[in-house]
mmCIF file of C-alpha atoms in Angstrom:
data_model
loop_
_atom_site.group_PDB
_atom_site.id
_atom_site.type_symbol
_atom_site.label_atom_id
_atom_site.label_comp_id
_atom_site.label_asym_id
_atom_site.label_seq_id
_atom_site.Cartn_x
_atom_site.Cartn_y
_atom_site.Cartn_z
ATOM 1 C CA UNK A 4 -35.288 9.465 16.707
ATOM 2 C CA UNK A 5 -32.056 11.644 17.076
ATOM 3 C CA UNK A 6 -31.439 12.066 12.697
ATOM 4 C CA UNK A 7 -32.655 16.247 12.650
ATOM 5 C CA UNK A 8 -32.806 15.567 9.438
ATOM 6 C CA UNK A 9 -34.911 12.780 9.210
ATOM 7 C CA UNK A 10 -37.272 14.551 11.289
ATOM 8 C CA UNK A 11 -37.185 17.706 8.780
ATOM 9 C CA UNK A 12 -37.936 15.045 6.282
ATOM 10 C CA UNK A 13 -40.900 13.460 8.070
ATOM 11 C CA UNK A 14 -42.301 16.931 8.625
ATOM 12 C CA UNK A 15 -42.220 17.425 5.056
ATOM 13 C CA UNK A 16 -44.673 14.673 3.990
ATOM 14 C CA UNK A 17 -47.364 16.188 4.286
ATOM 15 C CA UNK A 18 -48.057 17.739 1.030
ATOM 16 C CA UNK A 19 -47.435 14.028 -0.498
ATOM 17 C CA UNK A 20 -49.993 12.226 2.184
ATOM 18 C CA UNK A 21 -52.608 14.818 0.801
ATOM 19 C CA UNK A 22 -52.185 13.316 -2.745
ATOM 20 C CA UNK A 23 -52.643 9.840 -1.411
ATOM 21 C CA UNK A 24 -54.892 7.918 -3.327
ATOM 22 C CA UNK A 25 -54.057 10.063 -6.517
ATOM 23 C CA UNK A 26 -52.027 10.429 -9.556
ATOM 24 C CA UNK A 27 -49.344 12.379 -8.299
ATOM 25 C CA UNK A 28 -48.521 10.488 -5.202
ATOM 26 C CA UNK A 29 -45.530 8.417 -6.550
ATOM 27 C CA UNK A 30 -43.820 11.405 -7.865
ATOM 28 C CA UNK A 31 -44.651 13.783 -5.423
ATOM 29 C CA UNK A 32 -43.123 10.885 -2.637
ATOM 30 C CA UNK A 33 -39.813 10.323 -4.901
ATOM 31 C CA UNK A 34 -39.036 13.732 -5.878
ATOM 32 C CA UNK A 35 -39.162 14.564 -1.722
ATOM 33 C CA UNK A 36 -37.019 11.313 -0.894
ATOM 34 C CA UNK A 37 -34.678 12.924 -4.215
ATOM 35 C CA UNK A 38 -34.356 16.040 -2.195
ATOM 36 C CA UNK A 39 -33.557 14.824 1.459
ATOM 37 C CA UNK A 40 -30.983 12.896 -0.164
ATOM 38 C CA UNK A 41 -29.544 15.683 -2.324
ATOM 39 C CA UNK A 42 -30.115 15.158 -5.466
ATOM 40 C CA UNK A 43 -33.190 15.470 -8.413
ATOM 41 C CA UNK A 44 -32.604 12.180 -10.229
ATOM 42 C CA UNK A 45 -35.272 9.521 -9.592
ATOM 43 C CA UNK A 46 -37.342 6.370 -10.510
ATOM 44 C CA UNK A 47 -40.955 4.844 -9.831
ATOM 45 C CA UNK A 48 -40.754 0.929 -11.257
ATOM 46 C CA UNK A 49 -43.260 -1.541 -10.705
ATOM 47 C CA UNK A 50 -41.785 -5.600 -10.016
ATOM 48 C CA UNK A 51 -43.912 -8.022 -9.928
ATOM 49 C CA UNK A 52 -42.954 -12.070 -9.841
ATOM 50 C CA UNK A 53 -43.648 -12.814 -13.780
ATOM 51 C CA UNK A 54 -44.511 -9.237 -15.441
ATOM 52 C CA UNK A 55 -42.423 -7.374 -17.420
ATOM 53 C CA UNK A 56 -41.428 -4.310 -14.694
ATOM 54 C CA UNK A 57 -43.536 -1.093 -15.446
ATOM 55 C CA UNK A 58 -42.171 2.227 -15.133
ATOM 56 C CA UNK A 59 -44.492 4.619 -13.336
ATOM 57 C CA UNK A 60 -42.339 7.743 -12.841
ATOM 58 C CA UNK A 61 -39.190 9.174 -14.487
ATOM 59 C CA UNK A 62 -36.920 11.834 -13.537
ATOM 60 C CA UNK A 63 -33.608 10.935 -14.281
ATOM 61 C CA UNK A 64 -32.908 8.410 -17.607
ATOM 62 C CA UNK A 65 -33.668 9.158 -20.972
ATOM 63 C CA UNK A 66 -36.451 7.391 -23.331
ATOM 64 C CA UNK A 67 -33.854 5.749 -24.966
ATOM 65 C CA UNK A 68 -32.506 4.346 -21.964
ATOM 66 C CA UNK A 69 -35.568 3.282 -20.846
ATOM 67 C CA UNK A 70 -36.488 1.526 -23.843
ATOM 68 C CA UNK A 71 -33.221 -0.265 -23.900
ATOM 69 C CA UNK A 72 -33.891 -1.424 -20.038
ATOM 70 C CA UNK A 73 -37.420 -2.544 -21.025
ATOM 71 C CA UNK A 74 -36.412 -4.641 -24.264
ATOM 72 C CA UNK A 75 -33.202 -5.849 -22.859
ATOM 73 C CA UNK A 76 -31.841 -5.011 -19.506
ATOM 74 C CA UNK A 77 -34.357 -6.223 -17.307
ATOM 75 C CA UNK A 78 -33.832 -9.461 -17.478
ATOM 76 C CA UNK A 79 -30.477 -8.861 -16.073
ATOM 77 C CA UNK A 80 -32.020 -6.312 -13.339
ATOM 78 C CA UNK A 81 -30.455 -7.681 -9.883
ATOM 79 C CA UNK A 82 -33.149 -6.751 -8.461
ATOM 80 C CA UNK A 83 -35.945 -8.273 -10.770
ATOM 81 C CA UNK A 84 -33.442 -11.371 -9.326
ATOM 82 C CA UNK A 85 -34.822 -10.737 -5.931
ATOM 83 C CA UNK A 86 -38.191 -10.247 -6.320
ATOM 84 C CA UNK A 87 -38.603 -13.465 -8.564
ATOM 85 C CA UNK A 88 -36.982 -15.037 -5.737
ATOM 86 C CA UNK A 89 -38.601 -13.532 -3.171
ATOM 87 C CA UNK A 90 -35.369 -12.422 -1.335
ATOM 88 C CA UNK A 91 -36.595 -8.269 -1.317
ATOM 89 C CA UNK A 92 -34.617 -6.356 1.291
ATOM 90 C CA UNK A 93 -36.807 -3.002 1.865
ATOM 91 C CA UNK A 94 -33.746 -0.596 1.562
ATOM 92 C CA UNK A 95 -30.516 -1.324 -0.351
ATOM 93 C CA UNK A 96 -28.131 0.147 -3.038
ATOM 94 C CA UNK A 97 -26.690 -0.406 -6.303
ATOM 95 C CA UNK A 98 -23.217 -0.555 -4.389
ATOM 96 C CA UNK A 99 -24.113 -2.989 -2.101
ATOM 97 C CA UNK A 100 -25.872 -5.238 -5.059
ATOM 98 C CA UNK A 101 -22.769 -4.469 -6.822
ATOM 99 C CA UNK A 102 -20.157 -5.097 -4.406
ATOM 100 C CA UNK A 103 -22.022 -8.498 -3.369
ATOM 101 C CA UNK A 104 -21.852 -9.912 -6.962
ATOM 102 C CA UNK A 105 -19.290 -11.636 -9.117
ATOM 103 C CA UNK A 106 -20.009 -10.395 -12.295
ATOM 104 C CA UNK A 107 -20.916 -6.438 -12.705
ATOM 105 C CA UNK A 108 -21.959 -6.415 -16.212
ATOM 106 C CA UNK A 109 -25.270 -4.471 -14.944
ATOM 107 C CA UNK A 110 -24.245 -2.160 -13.141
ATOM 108 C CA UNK A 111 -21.650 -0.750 -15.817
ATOM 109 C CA UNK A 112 -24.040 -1.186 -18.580
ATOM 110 C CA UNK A 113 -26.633 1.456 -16.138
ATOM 111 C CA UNK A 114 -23.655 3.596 -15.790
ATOM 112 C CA UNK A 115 -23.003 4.038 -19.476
ATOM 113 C CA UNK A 116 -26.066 3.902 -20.975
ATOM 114 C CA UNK A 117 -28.411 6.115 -17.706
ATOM 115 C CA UNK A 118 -25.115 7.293 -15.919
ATOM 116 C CA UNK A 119 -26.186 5.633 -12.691
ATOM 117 C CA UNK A 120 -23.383 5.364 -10.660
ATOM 118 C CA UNK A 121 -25.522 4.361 -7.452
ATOM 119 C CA UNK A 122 -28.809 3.787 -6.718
ATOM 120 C CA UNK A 123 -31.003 3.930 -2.926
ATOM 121 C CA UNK A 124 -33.462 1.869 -3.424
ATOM 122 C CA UNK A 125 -36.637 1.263 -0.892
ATOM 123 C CA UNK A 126 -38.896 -1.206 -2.304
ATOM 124 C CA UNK A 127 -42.714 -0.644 -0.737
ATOM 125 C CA UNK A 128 -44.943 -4.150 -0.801
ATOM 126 C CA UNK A 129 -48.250 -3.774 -2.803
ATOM 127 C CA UNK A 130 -49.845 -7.833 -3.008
ATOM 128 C CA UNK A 131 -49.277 -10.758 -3.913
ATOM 129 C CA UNK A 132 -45.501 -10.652 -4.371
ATOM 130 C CA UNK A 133 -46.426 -6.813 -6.573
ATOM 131 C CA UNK A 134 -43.617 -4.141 -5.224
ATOM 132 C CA UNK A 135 -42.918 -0.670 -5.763
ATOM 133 C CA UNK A 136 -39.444 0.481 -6.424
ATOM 134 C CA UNK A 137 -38.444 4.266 -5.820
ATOM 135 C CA UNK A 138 -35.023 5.021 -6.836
ATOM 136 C CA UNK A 139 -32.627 7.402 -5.844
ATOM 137 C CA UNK A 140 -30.071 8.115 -8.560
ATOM 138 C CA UNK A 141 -26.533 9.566 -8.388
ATOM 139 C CA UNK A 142 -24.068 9.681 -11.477
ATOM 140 C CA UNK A 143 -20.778 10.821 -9.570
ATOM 141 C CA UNK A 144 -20.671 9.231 -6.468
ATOM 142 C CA UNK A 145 -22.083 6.278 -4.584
ATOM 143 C CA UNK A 146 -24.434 6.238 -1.222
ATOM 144 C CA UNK A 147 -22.397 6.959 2.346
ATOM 145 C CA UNK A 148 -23.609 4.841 5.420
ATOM 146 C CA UNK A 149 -24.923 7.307 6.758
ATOM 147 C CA UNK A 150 -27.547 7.871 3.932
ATOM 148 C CA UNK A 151 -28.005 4.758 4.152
ATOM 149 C CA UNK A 152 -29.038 4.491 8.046
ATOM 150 C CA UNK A 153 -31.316 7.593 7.030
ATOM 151 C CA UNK A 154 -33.265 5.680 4.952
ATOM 152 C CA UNK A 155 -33.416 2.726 6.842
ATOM 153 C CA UNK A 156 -34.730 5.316 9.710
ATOM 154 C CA UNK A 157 -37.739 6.622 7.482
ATOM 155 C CA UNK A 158 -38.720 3.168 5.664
ATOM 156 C CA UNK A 159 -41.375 2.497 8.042
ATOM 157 C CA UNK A 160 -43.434 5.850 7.810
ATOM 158 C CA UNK A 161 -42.573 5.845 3.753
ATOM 159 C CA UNK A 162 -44.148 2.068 3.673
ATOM 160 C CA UNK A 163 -46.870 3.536 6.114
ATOM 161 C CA UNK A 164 -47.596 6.497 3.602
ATOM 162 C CA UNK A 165 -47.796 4.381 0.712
ATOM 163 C CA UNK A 166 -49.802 1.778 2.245
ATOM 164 C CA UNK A 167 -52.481 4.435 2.672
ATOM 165 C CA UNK A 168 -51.885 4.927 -0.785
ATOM 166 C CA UNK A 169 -52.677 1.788 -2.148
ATOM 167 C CA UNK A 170 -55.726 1.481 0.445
ATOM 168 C CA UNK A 171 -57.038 4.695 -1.340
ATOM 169 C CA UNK A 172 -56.785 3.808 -5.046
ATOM 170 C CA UNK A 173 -58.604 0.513 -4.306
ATOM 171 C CA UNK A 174 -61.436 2.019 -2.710
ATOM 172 C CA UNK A 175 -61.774 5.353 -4.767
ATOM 173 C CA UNK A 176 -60.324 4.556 -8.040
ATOM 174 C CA UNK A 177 -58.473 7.795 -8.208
ATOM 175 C CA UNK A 178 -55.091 6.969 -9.312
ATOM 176 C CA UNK A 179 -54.052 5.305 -12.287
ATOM 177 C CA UNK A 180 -50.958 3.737 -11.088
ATOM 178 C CA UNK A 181 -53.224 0.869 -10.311
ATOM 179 C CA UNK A 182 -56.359 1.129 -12.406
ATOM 180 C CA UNK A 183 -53.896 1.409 -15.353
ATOM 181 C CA UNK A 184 -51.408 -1.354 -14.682
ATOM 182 C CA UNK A 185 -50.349 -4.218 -16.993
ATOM 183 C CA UNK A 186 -50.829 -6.224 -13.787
ATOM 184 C CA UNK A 187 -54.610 -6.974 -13.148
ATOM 185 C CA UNK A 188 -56.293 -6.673 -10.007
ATOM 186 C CA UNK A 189 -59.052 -7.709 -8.063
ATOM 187 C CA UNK A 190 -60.349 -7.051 -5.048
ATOM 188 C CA UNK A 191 -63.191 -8.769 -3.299
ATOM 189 C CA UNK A 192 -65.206 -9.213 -0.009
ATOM 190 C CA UNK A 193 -65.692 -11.791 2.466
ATOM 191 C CA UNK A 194 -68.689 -12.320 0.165
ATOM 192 C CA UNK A 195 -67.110 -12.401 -3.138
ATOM 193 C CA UNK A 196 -68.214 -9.030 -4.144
ATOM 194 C CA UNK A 197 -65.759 -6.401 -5.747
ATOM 195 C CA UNK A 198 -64.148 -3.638 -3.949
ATOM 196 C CA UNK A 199 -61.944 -2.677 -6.768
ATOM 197 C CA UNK A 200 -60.943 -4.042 -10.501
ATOM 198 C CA UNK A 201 -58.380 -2.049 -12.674
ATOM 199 C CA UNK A 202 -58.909 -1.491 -16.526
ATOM 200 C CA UNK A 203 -56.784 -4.335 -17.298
ATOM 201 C CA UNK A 204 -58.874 -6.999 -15.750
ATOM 202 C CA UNK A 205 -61.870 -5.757 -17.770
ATOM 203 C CA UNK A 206 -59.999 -6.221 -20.963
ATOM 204 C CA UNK A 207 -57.656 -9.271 -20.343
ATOM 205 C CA UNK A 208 -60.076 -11.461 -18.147
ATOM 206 C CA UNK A 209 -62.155 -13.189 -20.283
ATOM 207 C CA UNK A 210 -65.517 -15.140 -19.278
ATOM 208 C CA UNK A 211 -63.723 -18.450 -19.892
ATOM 209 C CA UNK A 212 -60.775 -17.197 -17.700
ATOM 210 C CA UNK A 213 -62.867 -15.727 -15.073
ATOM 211 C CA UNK A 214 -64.410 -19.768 -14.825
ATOM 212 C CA UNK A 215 -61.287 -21.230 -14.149
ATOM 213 C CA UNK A 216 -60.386 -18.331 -11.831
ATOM 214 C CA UNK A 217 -63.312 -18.729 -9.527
ATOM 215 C CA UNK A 218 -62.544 -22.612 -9.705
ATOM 216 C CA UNK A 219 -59.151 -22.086 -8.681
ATOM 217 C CA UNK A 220 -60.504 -19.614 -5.748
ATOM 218 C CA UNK A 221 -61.828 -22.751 -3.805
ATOM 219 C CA UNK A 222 -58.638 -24.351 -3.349
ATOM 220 C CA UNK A 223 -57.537 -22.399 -0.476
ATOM 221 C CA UNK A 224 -56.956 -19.080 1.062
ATOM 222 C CA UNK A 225 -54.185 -17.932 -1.029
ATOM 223 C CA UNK A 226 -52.463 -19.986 -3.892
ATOM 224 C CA UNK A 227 -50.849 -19.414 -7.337
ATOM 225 C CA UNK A 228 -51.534 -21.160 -10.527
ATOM 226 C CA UNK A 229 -51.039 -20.900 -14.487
ATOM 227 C CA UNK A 230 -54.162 -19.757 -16.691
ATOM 228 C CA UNK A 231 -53.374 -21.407 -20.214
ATOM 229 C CA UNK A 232 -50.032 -20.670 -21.364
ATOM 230 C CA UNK A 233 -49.835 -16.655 -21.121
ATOM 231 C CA UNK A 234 -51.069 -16.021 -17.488
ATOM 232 C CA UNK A 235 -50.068 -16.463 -14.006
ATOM 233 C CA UNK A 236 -52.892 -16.327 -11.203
ATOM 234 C CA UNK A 237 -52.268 -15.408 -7.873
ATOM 235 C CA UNK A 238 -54.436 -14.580 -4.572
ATOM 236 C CA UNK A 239 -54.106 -13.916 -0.959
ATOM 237 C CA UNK A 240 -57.077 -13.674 2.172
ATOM 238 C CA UNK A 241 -56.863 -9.942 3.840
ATOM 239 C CA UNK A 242 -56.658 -10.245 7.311
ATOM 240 C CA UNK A 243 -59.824 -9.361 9.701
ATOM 241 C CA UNK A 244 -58.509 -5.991 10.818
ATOM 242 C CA UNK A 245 -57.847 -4.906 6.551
ATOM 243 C CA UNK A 246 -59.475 -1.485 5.956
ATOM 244 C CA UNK A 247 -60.568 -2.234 2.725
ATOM 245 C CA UNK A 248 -61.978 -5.702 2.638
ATOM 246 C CA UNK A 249 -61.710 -7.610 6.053
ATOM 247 C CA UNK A 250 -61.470 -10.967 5.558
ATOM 248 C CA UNK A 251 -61.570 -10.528 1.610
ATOM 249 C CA UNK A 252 -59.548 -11.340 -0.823
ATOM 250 C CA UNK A 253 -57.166 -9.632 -3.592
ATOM 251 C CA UNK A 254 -56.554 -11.298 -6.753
ATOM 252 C CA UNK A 255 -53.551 -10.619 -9.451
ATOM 253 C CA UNK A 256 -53.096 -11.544 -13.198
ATOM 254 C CA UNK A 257 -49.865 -11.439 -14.447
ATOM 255 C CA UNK A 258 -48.777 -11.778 -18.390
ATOM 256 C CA UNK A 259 -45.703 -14.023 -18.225
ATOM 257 C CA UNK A 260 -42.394 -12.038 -19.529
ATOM 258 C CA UNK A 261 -38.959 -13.606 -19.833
ATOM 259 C CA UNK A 262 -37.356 -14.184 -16.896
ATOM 260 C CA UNK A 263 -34.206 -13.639 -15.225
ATOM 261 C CA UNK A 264 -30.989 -14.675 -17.343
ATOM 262 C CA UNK A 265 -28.041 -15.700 -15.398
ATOM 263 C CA UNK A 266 -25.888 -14.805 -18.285
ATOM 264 C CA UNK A 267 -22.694 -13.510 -16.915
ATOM 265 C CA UNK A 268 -20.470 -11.070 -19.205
ATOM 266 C CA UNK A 269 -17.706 -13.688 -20.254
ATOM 267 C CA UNK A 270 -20.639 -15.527 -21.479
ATOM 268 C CA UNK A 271 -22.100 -12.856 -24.012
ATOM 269 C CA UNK A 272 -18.867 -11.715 -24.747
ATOM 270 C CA UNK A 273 -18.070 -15.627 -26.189
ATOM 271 C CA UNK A 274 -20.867 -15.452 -27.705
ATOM 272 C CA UNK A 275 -19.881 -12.038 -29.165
ATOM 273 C CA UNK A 276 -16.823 -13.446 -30.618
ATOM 274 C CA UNK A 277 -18.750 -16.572 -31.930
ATOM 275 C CA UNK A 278 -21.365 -14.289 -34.384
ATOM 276 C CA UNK A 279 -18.889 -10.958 -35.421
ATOM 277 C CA UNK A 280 -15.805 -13.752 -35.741
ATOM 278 C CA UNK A 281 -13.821 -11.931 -33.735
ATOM 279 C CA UNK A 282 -10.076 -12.931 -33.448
ATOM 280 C CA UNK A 283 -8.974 -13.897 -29.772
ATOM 281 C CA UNK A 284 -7.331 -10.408 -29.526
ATOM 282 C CA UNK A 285 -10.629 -8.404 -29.987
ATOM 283 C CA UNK A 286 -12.164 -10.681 -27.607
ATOM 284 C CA UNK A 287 -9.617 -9.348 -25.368
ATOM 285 C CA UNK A 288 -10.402 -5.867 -25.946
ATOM 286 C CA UNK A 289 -13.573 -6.254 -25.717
ATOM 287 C CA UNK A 290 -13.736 -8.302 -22.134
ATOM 288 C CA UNK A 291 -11.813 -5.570 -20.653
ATOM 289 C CA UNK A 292 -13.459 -2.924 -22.301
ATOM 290 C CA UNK A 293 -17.036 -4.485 -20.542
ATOM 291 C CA UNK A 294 -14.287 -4.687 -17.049
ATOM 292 C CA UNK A 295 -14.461 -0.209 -17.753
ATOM 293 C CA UNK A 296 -10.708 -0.709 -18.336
ATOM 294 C CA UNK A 297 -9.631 2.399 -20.243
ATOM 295 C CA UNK A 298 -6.976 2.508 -23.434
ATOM 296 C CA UNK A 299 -3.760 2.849 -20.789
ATOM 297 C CA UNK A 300 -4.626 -0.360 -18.717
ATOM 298 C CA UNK A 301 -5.682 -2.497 -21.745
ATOM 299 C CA UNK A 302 -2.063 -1.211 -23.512
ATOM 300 C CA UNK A 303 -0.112 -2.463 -20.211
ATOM 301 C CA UNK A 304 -2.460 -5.191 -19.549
ATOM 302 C CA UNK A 305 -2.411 -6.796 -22.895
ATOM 303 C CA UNK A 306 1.762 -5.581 -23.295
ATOM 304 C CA UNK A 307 1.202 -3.203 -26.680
ATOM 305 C CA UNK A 308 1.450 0.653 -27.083
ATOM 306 C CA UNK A 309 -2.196 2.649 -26.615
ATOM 307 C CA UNK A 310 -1.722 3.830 -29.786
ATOM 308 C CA UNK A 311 -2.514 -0.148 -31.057
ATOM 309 C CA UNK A 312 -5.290 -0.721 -29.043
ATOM 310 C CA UNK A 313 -7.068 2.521 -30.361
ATOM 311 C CA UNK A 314 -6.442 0.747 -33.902
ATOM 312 C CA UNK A 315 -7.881 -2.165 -32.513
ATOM 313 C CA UNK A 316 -10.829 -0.617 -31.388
ATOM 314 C CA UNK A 317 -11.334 1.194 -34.397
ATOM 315 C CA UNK A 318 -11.117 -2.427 -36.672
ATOM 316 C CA UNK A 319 -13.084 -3.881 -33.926
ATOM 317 C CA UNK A 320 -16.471 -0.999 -33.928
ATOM 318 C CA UNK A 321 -16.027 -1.073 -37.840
ATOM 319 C CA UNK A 322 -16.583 -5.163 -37.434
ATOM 320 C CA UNK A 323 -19.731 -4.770 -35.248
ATOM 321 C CA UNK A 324 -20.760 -1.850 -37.192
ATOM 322 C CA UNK A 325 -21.007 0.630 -34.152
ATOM 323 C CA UNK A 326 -19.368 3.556 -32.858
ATOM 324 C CA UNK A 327 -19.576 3.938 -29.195
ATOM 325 C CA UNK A 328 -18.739 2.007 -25.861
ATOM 326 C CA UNK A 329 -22.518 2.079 -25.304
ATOM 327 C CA UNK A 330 -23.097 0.427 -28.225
ATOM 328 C CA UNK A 331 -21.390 -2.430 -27.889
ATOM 329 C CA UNK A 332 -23.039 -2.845 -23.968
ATOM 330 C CA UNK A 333 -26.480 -2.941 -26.331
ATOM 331 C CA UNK A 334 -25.061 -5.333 -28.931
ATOM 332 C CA UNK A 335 -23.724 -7.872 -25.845
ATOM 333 C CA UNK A 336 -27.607 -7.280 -23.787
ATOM 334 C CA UNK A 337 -29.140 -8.088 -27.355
ATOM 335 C CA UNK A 338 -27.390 -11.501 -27.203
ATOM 336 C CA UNK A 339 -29.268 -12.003 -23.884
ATOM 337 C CA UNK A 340 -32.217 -11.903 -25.482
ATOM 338 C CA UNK A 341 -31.819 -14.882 -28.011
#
């Protein structure tokens, strides 16, 4: 390994390997990875195949933004995308995600409403399809390549760090980031016996359910299935050589959320038009407006004076009864939703 840096980096883990297996470990991990890469600004989500993503750390978007993500922009979330299709690279960017797609309705809606202009992402494996997201944020600029070949460099020890992790919390129930997750988890022997179960398998896995469960169990080594109409079952055999239960198995509940929408930003902006009755030259303003096209490139674009496109803009907000640019990114993600 020739990166200095990287090695300064490694060095510095071990203050967040001592709070494996507790509450601070995600934070303490992402605020380190924040600082090698120059910057405080970071994220701890949860994906998971059906669930609704869980946030378990936050440095660097407001509660409003947050709540906006987690009632609306989700379900566009490229990569929610990847997980649900099981295509989960284990470092990438915004930029690349952005560059790689036709439509980047997203990634300007982050920048507006978080001010995320790029994101380095390295997405650490829990089970059963269950990642961990930690997010690197910058609002001015977007990742070189050579940030980008750093953290490609340190993935393996960061996976191998928070692998321990995960080992830990099932065996000592010390952090929460598991025992308190909308996701619940079980964790048995080669025997059947539990290693671990988190808080929300005690209060969502009903006798009734746990039947079926332990029906579905002698199917075959690993398997997914539906529980009635809320619930998506899922388990996996641990190898021989697993630390925590050799040969066992680990078992994960999931509450079904909305899915992925494939709704591109032509689309909600038609559908825009079709509800607020907006005339063909709104919808105009408004598809270039979504493009980040400020007032001078709509006026030469569209072939009128700035000065009419402000009073277009001004008739327009008035219509949709808002007053911001941001606004009208939540009115469009809204339409998602129905």
């Amino acid at each position: 390994m020739k990166d200095k840096l990287a090695i300064d980096f490694l060095v510095s883990l071990g203050t967040v390997i001592a709070r494996s297996g507790q509450d601070m470990f995600y934070p303490s991990l992402a605020r380190e990875l924040a600082s090698f890469f120059n910057t405080d600004r970071y994220l701890v989500i949860r994906y998971a195949m059906h669930a609704k993503p869980e946030f378990l750390s936050n440095h660097a978007m407001e509660e409003a933004a947050v709540s906006q993500y987690l009632d609306q922009y989700y379900r566009i979330d490229p990569l929610l995308r990847r997980v649900r299709e099981g295509r989960v690279n284990p470092v990438l960017t915004f930029d690349e995600l952005r560059r790689g797609s036709a439509d980047t309705f997203f990634y300007d809606a982050m920048f507006r409403t978080a001010n995320i202009r790029d994101e380095l992402i390295f997405m650490l494996p829990i089970v059963n399809g269950v990642f961990v997201a930690i997010c690197i944020d910058l609002s001015s600029r977007t990742f070189s390549e050579q940030d980008i070949f750093r953290a490609k460099l340190i993935f393996d020890t960061i996976n191998m760090v928070h692998q321990q992790h995960v080992r830990l919390s099932f065996v000592n129930y010390g952090a929460t980031d598991l025992k308190n997750s909308e996701i619940s988890m079980l964790v048995q022997d080669r025997r059947g016996r539990e290693i671990f179960r988190n808080d929300s398998w005690n209060s969502a896995i009903s006798p009734d359910i746990r039947h079926e469960i332990d029906a579905l169990l002698g199917t075959g080594k690993s398997g997914e299935a539906g529980i009635g109409t809320e619930f998506i079952l899922k388990w996996s055999e641990l190898s021989e050589t697993n630390p925590v239960a050799p040969e066992g198995k680990v078992l994960t509940v999931e509450q079904k959320s909305p899915g992925y929408t494939a709704l591109e930003a032509a689309d909600l902006v038609d559908q825009l038009q079709v509800k607020y009755q907006l005339t063909s030259r709104e919808r105009q303003i408004v598809s270039m407006m979504v493009q980040g096209e400020p007032n001078s490139r709509i006026a030469d674009a569209l072939e009128i004076s700035a000065g009419t496109v402000r009073n277009h803009k001004h008739r327009l907000y008035y219509k949709l009864d808002i007053t911001t640019e941001r606004e009208l990114f939540i009115l469009l993600l809204e339409l998602a939703q129905t």
